[in-house]
Short mmCIF file of C-alpha atoms and ligand atoms in Angstrom, two decimals:
data_model
loop_
_atom_site.label_atom_id
_atom_site.label_comp_id
_atom_site.label_asym_id
_atom_site.label_seq_id
_atom_site.Cartn_x
_atom_site.Cartn_y
_atom_site.Cartn_z
CA MET T 1 74.85 44.21 17.03
CA ALA T 2 76.66 47.17 15.51
CA PHE T 3 75.61 50.79 15.68
CA GLU T 4 74.54 52.28 12.37
CA LEU T 5 75.05 55.77 11.04
CA PRO T 6 71.56 57.29 11.19
CA LYS T 7 70.09 58.95 8.13
CA LEU T 8 69.49 62.67 8.39
CA PRO T 9 65.80 63.55 8.80
CA TYR T 10 66.19 66.18 6.02
CA ALA T 11 68.36 66.87 2.97
CA TYR T 12 71.93 68.16 3.30
CA ASP T 13 70.88 71.56 1.96
CA ALA T 14 67.75 71.82 4.14
CA LEU T 15 69.39 74.05 6.76
CA GLU T 16 70.78 76.61 4.33
CA PRO T 17 71.62 79.45 4.54
CA HIS T 18 72.34 78.85 8.23
CA ILE T 19 74.35 75.66 7.81
CA ASP T 20 75.62 74.92 4.31
CA ALA T 21 75.09 71.65 2.46
CA ARG T 22 78.79 70.86 1.99
CA THR T 23 79.45 71.17 5.72
CA MET T 24 76.44 68.98 6.50
CA GLU T 25 77.47 66.29 4.01
CA ILE T 26 81.08 66.08 5.20
CA HIS T 27 80.01 66.25 8.83
CA HIS T 28 77.58 63.35 8.39
CA THR T 29 79.36 61.09 5.89
CA LYS T 30 82.91 61.57 7.20
CA HIS T 31 82.91 62.71 10.81
CA HIS T 32 79.80 60.98 12.16
CA ALA T 33 80.48 57.89 10.05
CA GLY T 34 84.00 57.78 11.47
CA TYR T 35 82.81 57.91 15.07
CA THR T 36 80.26 55.20 14.33
CA ASN T 37 82.80 52.84 12.77
CA ASN T 38 85.37 53.48 15.47
CA LEU T 39 82.79 52.90 18.21
CA ASN T 40 81.83 49.57 16.67
CA ASN T 41 85.49 48.55 16.46
CA ALA T 42 86.07 49.62 20.08
CA ILE T 43 83.20 47.59 21.55
CA ALA T 44 83.38 44.52 19.29
CA GLY T 45 83.88 41.42 21.40
CA THR T 46 83.64 43.34 24.71
CA ASP T 47 80.84 43.28 27.27
CA LEU T 48 79.65 46.65 25.87
CA ASP T 49 78.64 44.96 22.64
CA GLY T 50 74.83 44.91 22.40
CA LYS T 51 74.19 47.61 25.02
CA SER T 52 72.33 50.82 24.20
CA ILE T 53 74.45 53.92 23.61
CA GLU T 54 72.79 55.62 26.61
CA ASP T 55 73.73 52.64 28.82
CA ILE T 56 77.30 52.68 27.51
CA LEU T 57 77.77 56.42 28.16
CA THR T 58 76.03 56.48 31.56
CA ASN T 59 78.22 53.67 32.90
CA LEU T 60 81.37 54.59 31.02
CA ASP T 61 84.90 53.95 32.28
CA MET T 62 86.25 57.44 31.49
CA ASN T 63 89.71 55.96 30.96
CA ASN T 64 88.39 53.97 28.01
CA MET T 65 89.27 56.72 25.53
CA ALA T 66 88.20 54.86 22.38
CA VAL T 67 84.65 54.40 23.67
CA ARG T 68 84.60 57.81 25.38
CA ASN T 69 85.57 59.66 22.19
CA ASN T 70 83.69 57.59 19.65
CA GLY T 71 80.66 56.66 21.75
CA GLY T 72 80.30 60.33 22.61
CA GLY T 73 80.78 61.26 18.97
CA PHE T 74 78.16 58.76 17.85
CA TYR T 75 75.56 59.88 20.41
CA ASN T 76 76.26 63.62 20.21
CA HIS T 77 75.89 63.83 16.43
CA THR T 78 72.76 61.68 16.41
CA LEU T 79 71.17 64.15 18.83
CA TYR T 80 72.51 67.17 16.91
CA TRP T 81 70.85 66.13 13.62
CA GLU T 82 67.54 65.45 15.35
CA VAL T 83 67.35 68.75 17.22
CA MET T 84 67.73 70.73 14.00
CA LYS T 85 65.17 71.26 11.24
CA PRO T 86 64.53 73.48 8.24
CA GLU T 87 63.68 77.04 9.20
CA ASP T 88 60.15 78.10 10.14
CA LYS T 89 58.86 74.80 11.52
CA GLY T 90 57.92 74.76 15.19
CA TYR T 91 58.67 77.13 18.02
CA LEU T 92 59.39 76.96 21.72
CA SER T 93 56.21 76.48 23.72
CA GLY T 94 54.51 74.62 26.54
CA GLU T 95 56.20 73.04 29.55
CA LEU T 96 59.73 73.45 28.22
CA LYS T 97 59.23 77.15 27.60
CA ASP T 98 57.92 77.49 31.17
CA ALA T 99 60.94 75.59 32.54
CA ILE T 100 63.35 77.78 30.55
CA ILE T 101 61.70 80.98 31.77
CA ALA T 102 61.70 79.67 35.36
CA GLU T 103 65.44 79.01 35.18
CA PHE T 104 66.76 81.88 33.05
CA GLY T 105 64.09 84.58 33.41
CA SER T 106 63.27 84.81 29.70
CA VAL T 107 63.80 83.00 26.41
CA ASP T 108 66.27 85.70 25.33
CA ALA T 109 68.26 85.24 28.53
CA PHE T 110 68.37 81.50 27.85
CA LYS T 111 69.64 82.14 24.32
CA ASP T 112 72.34 84.47 25.65
CA ALA T 113 73.47 81.89 28.21
CA PHE T 114 73.46 79.03 25.69
CA ALA T 115 75.36 81.12 23.13
CA LYS T 116 77.90 82.11 25.77
CA ALA T 117 78.47 78.47 26.79
CA ALA T 118 79.00 77.56 23.13
CA ALA T 119 81.21 80.55 22.33
CA THR T 120 83.46 80.19 25.36
CA ARG T 121 84.11 76.44 25.05
CA PHE T 122 87.85 76.57 24.39
CA GLY T 123 88.91 74.41 21.46
CA SER T 124 86.54 71.63 20.43
CA GLY T 125 83.38 70.56 22.21
CA TRP T 126 79.68 71.06 22.74
CA ALA T 127 77.18 73.20 24.61
CA TRP T 128 74.05 71.59 26.01
CA LEU T 129 70.63 72.30 27.40
CA CYS T 130 69.96 69.55 29.92
CA VAL T 131 67.00 68.48 32.03
CA HIS T 132 67.13 66.99 35.50
CA LYS T 133 64.58 64.73 37.18
CA GLY T 134 61.73 66.99 38.27
CA GLY T 135 62.01 69.17 35.18
CA LYS T 136 64.68 71.74 36.07
CA VAL T 137 66.79 72.72 33.06
CA ASP T 138 70.34 74.02 32.91
CA ILE T 139 73.17 74.71 30.50
CA CYS T 140 76.65 73.26 30.44
CA SER T 141 79.43 72.61 27.99
CA THR T 142 81.78 69.67 27.52
CA PRO T 143 85.15 69.26 25.78
CA ASN T 144 85.84 67.04 22.80
CA GLN T 145 83.06 64.42 22.42
CA ASP T 146 82.21 64.23 26.11
CA ASN T 147 78.53 64.30 27.02
CA PRO T 148 76.56 65.12 30.19
CA LEU T 149 75.40 61.48 30.41
CA MET T 150 78.98 60.44 31.14
CA PRO T 151 80.03 60.22 34.79
CA GLY T 152 81.51 63.42 36.20
CA VAL T 153 81.11 65.46 33.01
CA GLY T 154 79.00 68.57 32.43
CA CYS T 155 75.94 69.18 34.58
CA GLY T 156 74.93 65.54 34.98
CA GLY T 157 71.49 65.99 33.41
CA THR T 158 70.04 64.50 30.27
CA PRO T 159 70.93 66.54 27.18
CA ILE T 160 67.89 67.61 25.14
CA LEU T 161 69.57 70.21 22.89
CA GLY T 162 73.18 70.36 21.79
CA ILE T 163 75.36 72.44 19.50
CA ASP T 164 78.58 71.12 18.03
CA VAL T 165 81.28 73.81 18.22
CA TRP T 166 84.11 71.81 16.69
CA GLU T 167 85.49 73.81 13.76
CA HIS T 168 84.36 71.06 11.36
CA ALA T 169 80.76 72.07 12.18
CA TYR T 170 81.10 75.57 10.78
CA TYR T 171 84.53 76.43 9.35
CA LEU T 172 83.78 76.06 5.62
CA HIS T 173 81.06 78.70 5.78
CA TYR T 174 81.90 80.77 8.85
CA GLN T 175 85.70 80.31 9.10
CA ASN T 176 86.71 81.58 12.55
CA ARG T 177 83.37 83.29 13.24
CA ARG T 178 81.97 80.79 15.72
CA PRO T 179 79.52 83.35 17.21
CA ASP T 180 77.88 83.82 13.77
CA TYR T 181 77.36 80.05 13.48
CA ILE T 182 75.90 79.96 17.00
CA ASN T 183 73.46 82.77 16.18
CA ALA T 184 72.44 80.98 12.98
CA PHE T 185 71.86 77.73 14.88
CA PHE T 186 68.94 79.32 16.75
CA ASN T 187 67.11 79.57 13.39
CA VAL T 188 67.20 75.82 12.82
CA ILE T 189 66.37 74.39 16.26
CA ASN T 190 63.64 71.75 16.12
CA TRP T 191 61.79 72.80 19.27
CA ASN T 192 59.18 70.09 18.82
CA GLU T 193 61.92 67.48 19.13
CA VAL T 194 63.55 69.26 22.10
CA GLU T 195 60.18 69.44 23.86
CA LYS T 196 59.60 65.73 23.22
CA ARG T 197 62.98 64.94 24.78
CA TYR T 198 62.19 67.20 27.73
CA ALA T 199 58.90 65.40 28.38
CA GLU T 200 60.59 61.99 28.17
CA SER T 201 63.52 62.85 30.46
CA LYS T 202 62.17 65.23 33.10
MN1 MN3 F 301 80.94 67.23 14.78
#
């Protein structure tokens, strides 16, 4: 049973002006499609074939670079599309907002910490907001396509929000200005989806 490239829950231009349509289309149809195909090739005929992506990542042999890179790439981008949305729909509220304030002191302090984790990831990678059993949240970042579900990587929680800071995620529009892309990302976070993931994983 092969993994399939998920459809975006919105049009390629839906996140403009924060993330441009051309970047979204290439990112989805080339990068994410590539990870998906390469993951399927890497697991075909192995005992990983037929397992869920969460199961594969949680129990990953970190020396299996084909599955590490492409399984991470498949999962990370699927989450990334789902935790974004067109501007002005939904806002941070409820239990997740309480958990964020308990951990960081304020929503602004959380945004600063998340932006810093994303901006200071050297080279390619991701920054994450994760939840641990019991509901505590924290922030970490991972290199390449690694993910906090993988053994020994990141903070070991379940990621509920992630930002891709590979140059392919922003370079066409922002060139080298990664901090501008990170600031823009806060305008397109689908907090309803992040809160749903928090409730499911805490
Ligand atoms: Mn990417």
